[in-house]
PDB file of C-alpha atoms in Angstrom:
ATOM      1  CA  UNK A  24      35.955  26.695  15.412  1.00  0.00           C
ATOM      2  CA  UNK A  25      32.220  27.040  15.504  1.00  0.00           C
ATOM      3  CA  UNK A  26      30.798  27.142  19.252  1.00  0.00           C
ATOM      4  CA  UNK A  27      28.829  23.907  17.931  1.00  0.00           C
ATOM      5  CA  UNK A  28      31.827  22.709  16.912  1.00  0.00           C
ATOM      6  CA  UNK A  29      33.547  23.216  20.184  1.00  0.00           C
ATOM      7  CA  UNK A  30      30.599  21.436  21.632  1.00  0.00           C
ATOM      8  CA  UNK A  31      30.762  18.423  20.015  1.00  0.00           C
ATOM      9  CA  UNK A  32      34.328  18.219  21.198  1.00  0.00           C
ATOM     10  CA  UNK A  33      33.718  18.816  24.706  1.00  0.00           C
ATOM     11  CA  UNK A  34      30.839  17.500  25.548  1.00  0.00           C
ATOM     12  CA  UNK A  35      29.956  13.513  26.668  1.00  0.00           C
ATOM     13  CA  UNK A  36      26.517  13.177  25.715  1.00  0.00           C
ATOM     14  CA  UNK A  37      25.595  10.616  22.640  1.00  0.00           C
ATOM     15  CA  UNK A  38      22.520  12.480  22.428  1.00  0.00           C
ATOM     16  CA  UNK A  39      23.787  15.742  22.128  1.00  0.00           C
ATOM     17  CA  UNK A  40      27.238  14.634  20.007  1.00  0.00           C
ATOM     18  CA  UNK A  41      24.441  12.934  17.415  1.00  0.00           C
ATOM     19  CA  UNK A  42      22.501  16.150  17.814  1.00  0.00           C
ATOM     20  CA  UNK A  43      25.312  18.295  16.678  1.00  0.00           C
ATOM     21  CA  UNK A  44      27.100  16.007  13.883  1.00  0.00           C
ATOM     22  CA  UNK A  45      23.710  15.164  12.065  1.00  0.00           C
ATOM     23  CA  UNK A  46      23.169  19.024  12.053  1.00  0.00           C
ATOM     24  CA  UNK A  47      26.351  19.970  10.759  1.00  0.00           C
ATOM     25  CA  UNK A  48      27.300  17.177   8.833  1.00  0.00           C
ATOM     26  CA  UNK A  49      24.094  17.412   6.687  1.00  0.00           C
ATOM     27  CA  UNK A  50      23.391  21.363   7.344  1.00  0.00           C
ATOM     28  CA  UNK A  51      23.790  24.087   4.884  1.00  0.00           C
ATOM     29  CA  UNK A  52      26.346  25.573   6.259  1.00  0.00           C
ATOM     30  CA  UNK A  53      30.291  25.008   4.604  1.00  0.00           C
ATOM     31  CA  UNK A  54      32.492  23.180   7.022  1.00  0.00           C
ATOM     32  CA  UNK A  55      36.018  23.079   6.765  1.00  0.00           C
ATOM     33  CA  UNK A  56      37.093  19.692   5.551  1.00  0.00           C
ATOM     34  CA  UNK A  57      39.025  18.635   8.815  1.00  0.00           C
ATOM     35  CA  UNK A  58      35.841  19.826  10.547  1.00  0.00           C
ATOM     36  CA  UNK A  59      33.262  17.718   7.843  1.00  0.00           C
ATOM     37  CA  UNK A  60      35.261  14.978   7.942  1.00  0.00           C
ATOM     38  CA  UNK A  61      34.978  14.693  11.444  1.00  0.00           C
ATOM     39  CA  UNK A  62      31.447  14.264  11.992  1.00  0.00           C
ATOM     40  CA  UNK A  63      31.252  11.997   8.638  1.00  0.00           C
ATOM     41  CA  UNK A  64      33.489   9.627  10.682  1.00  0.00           C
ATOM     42  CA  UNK A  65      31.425   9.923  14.011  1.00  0.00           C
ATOM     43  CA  UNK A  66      28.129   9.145  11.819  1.00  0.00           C
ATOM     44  CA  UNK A  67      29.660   6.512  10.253  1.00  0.00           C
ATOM     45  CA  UNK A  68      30.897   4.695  13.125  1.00  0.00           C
ATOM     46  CA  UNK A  69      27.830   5.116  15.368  1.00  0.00           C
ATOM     47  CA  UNK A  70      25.314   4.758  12.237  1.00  0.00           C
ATOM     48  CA  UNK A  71      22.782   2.674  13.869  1.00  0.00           C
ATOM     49  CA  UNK A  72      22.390   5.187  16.736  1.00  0.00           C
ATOM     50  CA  UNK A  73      22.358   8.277  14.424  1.00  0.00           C
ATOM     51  CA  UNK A  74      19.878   6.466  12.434  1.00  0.00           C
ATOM     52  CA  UNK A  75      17.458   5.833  15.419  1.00  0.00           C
ATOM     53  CA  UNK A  76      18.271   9.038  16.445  1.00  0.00           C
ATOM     54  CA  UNK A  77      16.676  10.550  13.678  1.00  0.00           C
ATOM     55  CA  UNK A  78      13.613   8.397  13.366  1.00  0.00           C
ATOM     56  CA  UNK A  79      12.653   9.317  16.914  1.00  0.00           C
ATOM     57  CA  UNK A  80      12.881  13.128  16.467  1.00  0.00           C
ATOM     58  CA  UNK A  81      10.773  12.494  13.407  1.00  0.00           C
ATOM     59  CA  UNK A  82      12.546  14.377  10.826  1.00  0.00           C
ATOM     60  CA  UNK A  83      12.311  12.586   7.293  1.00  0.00           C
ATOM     61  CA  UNK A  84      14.276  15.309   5.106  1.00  0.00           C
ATOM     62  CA  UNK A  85      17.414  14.336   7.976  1.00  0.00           C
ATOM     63  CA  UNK A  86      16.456  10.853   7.168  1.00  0.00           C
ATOM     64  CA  UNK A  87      16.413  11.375   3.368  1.00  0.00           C
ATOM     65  CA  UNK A  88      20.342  12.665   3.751  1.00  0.00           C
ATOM     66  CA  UNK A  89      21.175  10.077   6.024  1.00  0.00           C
ATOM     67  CA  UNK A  90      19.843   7.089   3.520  1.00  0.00           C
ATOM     68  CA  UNK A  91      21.726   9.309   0.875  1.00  0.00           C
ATOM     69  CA  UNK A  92      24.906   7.940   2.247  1.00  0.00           C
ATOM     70  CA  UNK A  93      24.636   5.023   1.459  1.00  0.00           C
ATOM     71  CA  UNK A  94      25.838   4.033   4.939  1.00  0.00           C
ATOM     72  CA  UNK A  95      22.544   1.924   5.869  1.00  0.00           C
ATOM     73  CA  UNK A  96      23.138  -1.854   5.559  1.00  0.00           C
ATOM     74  CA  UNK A  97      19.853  -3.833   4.996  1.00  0.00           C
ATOM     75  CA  UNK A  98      19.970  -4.897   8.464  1.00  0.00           C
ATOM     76  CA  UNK A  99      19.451  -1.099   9.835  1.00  0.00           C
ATOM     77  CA  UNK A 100      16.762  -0.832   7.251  1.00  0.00           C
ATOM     78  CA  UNK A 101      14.915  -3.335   8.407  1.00  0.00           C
ATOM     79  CA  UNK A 102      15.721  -2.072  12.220  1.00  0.00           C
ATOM     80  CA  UNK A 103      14.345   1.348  10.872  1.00  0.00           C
ATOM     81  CA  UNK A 104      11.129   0.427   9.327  1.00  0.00           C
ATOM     82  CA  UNK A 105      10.146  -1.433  12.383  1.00  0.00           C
ATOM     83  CA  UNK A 106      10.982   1.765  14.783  1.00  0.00           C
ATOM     84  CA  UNK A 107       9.373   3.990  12.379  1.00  0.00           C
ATOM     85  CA  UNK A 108       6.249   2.201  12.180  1.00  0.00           C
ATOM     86  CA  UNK A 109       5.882   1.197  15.772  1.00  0.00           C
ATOM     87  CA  UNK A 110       6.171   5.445  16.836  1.00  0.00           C
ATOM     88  CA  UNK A 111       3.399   6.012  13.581  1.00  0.00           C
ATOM     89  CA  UNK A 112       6.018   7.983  11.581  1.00  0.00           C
ATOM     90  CA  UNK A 113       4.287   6.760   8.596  1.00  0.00           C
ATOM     91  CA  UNK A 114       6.118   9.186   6.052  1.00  0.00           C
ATOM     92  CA  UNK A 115       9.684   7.833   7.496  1.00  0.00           C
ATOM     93  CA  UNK A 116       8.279   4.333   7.000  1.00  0.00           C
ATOM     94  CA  UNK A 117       7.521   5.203   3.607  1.00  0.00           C
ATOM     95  CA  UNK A 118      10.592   6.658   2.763  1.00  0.00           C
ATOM     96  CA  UNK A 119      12.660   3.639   3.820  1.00  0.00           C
ATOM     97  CA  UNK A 120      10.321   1.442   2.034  1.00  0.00           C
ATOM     98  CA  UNK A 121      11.299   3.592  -0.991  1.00  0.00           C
ATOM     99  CA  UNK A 122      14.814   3.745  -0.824  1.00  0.00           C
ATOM    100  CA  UNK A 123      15.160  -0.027   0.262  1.00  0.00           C
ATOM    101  CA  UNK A 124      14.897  -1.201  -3.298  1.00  0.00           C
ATOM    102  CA  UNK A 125      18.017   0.029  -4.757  1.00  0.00           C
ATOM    103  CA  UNK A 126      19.904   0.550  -1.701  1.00  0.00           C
ATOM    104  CA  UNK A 127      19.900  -2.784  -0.734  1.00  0.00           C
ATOM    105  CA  UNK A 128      19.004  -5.180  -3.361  1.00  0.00           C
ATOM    106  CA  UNK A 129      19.922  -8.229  -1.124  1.00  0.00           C
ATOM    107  CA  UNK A 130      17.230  -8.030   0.964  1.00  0.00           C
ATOM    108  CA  UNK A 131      15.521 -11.078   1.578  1.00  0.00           C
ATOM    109  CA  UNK A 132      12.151 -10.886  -0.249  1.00  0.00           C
ATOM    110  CA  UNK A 133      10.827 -13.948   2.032  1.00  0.00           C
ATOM    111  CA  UNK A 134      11.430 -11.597   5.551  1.00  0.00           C
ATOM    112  CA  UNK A 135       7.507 -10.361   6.132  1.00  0.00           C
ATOM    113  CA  UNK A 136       8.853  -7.589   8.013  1.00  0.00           C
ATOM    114  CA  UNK A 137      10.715  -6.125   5.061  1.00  0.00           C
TER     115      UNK A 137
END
């Protein structure tokens, strides 16, 4: 195992377990699948923190592979666009305006925050 790897394992910290699965999960570099699907199953069960996680450090091309997923529920969305606009990360705002349309087509048009 990777020392990140190891890491994620040991350590306790949310932040730093996020920190570490986002990177890997959606990183370059080829994990082996017991590894991958390890972090796809930590992401997927804390996807509303990894999603705010994301927004705060301000890194759309991480939020672009996260909305890739297809893990986001409309709720989250709309919990996104919100935390995205209220730090000013108008390009992450954008970008979940974008992708809202086709990944969730339920939305409720009516909702002025959406």
């Amino acid at each position: 195992m990777h020392d990140p790897d190891q890491l994620f394992l040991e350590t306790k910290q949310e932040p730093k377990k996020l920190s570490i699965a986002l990177s890997r999960y959606f990183g370059e570099a080829p994990l082996p699948d017991a590894v991958r699907e390890r972090y796809r199953t930590f992401l997927r069960q804390r996807i509303r923190a990894a999603l705010l996680f994301v927004i705060r450090e301000g890194d759309p091309a991480l939020l672009r592979s996260l909305i890739e997923t297809g893990w986001l529920t409309p709720a989250l969305y709309q919990e996104a666009v919100r935390l995205a606009a209220s730090l000013g990360r108008t390009e992450m705002t954008a970008l979940l305006f974008h992708a809202r349309p086709s990944a969730c087509p339920e939305a409720p048009s009516s909702d002025p925050d959406f």
